[in-house]
PDB file of C-alpha atoms in Angstrom:
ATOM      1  CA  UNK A1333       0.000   0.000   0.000  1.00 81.00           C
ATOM      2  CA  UNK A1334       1.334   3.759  -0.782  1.00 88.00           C
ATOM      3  CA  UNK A1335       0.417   7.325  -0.261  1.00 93.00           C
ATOM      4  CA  UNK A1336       0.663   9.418  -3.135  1.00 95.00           C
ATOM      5  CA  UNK A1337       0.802  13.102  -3.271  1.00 96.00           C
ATOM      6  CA  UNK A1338       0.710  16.172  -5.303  1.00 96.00           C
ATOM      7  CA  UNK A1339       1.746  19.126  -4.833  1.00 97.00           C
ATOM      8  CA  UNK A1340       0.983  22.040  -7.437  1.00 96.00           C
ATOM      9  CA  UNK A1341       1.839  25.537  -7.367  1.00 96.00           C
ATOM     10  CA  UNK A1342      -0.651  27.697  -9.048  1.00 95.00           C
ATOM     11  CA  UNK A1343      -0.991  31.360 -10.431  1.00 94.00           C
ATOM     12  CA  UNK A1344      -4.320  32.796  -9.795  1.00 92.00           C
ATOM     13  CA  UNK A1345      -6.239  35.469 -11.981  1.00 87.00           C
ATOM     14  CA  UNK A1346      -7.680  37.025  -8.455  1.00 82.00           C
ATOM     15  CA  UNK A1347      -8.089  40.673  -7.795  1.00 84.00           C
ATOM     16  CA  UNK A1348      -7.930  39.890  -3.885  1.00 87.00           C
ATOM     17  CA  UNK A1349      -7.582  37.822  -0.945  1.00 87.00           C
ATOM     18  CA  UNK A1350     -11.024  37.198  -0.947  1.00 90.00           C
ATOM     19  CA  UNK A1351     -11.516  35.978  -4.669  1.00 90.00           C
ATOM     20  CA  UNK A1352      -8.432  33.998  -4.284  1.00 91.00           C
ATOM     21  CA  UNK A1353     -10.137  32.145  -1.397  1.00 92.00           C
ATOM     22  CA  UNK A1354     -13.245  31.216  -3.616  1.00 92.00           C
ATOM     23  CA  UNK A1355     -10.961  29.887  -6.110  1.00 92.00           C
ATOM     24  CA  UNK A1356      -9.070  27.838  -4.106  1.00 93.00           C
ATOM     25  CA  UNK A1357     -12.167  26.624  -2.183  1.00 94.00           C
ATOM     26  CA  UNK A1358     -13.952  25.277  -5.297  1.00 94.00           C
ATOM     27  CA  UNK A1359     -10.418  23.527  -6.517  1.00 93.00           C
ATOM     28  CA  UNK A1360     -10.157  21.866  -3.097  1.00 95.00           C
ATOM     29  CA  UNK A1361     -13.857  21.028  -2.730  1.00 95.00           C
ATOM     30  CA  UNK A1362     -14.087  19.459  -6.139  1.00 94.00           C
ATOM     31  CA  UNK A1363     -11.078  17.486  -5.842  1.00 94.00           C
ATOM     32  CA  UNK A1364     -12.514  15.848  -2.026  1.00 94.00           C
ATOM     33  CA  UNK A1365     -15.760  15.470  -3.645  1.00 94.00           C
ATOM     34  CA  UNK A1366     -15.062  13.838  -7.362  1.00 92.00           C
ATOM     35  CA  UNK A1367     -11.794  12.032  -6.527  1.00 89.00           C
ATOM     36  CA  UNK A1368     -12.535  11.085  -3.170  1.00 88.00           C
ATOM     37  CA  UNK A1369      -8.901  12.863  -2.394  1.00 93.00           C
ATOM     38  CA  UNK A1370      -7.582  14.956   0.948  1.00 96.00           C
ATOM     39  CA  UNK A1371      -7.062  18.670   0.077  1.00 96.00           C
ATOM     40  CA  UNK A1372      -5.955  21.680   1.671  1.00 96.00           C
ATOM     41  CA  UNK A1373      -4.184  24.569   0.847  1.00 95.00           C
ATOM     42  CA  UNK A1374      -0.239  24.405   1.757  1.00 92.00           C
ATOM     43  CA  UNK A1375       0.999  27.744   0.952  1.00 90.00           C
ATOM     44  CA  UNK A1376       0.989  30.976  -0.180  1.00 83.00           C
ATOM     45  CA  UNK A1377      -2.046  31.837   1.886  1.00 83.00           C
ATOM     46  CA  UNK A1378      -1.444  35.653   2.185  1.00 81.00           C
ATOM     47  CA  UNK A1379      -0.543  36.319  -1.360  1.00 81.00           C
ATOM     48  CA  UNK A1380      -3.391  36.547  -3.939  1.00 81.00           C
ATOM     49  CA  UNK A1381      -1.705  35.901  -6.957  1.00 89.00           C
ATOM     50  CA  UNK A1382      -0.247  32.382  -5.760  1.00 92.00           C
ATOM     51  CA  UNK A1383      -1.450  29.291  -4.024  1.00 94.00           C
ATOM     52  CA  UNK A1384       0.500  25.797  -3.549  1.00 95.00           C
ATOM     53  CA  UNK A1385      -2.539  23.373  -3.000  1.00 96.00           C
ATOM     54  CA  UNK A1386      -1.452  19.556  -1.945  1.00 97.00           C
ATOM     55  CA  UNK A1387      -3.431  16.560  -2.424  1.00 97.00           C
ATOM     56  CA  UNK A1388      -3.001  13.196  -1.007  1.00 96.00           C
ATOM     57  CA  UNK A1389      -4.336   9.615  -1.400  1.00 94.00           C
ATOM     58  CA  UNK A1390      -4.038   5.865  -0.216  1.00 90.00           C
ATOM     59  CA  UNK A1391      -3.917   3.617  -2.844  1.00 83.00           C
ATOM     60  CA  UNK A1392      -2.846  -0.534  -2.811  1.00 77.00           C
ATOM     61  CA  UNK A1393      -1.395  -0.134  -6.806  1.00 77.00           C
ATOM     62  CA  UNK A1394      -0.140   2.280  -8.799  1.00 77.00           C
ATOM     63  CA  UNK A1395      -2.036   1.701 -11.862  1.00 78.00           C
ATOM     64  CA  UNK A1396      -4.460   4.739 -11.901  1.00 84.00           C
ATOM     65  CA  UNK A1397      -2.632   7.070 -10.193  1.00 90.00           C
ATOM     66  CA  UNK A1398      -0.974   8.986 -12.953  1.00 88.00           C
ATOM     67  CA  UNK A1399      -4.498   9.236 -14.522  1.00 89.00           C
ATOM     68  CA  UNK A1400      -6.015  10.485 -11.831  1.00 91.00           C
ATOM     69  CA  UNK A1401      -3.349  13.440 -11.304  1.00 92.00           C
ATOM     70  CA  UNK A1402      -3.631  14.465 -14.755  1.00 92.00           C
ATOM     71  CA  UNK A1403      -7.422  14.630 -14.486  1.00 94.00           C
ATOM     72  CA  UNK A1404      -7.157  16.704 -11.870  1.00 94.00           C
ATOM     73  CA  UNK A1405      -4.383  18.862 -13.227  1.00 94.00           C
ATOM     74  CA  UNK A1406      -6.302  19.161 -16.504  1.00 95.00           C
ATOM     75  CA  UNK A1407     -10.101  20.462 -14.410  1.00 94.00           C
ATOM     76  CA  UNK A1408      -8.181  22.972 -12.380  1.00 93.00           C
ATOM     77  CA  UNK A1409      -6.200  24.700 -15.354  1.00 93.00           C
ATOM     78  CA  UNK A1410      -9.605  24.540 -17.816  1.00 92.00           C
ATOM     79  CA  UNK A1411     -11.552  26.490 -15.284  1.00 85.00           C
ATOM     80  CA  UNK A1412      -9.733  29.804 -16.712  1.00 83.00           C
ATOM     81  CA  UNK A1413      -8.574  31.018 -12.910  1.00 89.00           C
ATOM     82  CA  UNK A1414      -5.972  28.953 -12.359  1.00 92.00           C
ATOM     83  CA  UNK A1415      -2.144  28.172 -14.278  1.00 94.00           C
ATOM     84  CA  UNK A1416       0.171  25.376 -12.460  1.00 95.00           C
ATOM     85  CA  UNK A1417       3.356  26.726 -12.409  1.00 95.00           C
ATOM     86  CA  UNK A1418       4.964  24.043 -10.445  1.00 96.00           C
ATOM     87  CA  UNK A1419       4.052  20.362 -10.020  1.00 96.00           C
ATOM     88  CA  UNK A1420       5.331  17.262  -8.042  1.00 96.00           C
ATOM     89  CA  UNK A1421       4.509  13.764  -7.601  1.00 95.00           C
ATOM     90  CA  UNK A1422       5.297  11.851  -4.692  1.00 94.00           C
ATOM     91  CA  UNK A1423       4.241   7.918  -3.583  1.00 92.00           C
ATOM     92  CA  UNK A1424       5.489   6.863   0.008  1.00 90.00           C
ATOM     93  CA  UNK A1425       5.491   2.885   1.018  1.00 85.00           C
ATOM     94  CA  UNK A1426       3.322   2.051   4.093  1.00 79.00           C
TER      95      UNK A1426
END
């Protein structure tokens, strides 16, 4: 069994802290709800231009996980607000 992880840094098209927080809200809530994933918000929570969101998964193979990453990575760049500027993948052995 592993947990795999991604982290993504993302540039927002916000005008403010509070717009930024919608954004980021509907990312994270769509990700828990549709792929069943843990999300929160990592970083970057004072600046409204950036956000480093991190989700995280338990999984007993490997097979789907790629898939699912790009899925996600694909929905939260064709909503318009968001641009990942930064990615990474990580799988740890339980």
């Amino acid at each position: 069994m592993q947990i795999y992880a991604l982290i993504l840094e993302c540039r927002l098209v916000a005008s403010s802290l509070k717009e930024k927080r919608r954004l980021v809200k509907r990312s994270l809530d769509h990700a828990r709800s549709n792929h069943r994933l843990s999300a929160r918000e990592t970083d970057d929570f004072d600046l409204w231009g950036n956000t480093t969101l991190g989700f995280a998964t338990i999984e007993s193979t490997a097979f789907a996980i790629d898939a699912l990453w790009d899925e996600l990575c694909t929905w939260i760049e064709s909503e318009g607000e968001m641009t990942i500027s930064g990615e990474q993948r990580l799988a740890v052995d339980v």
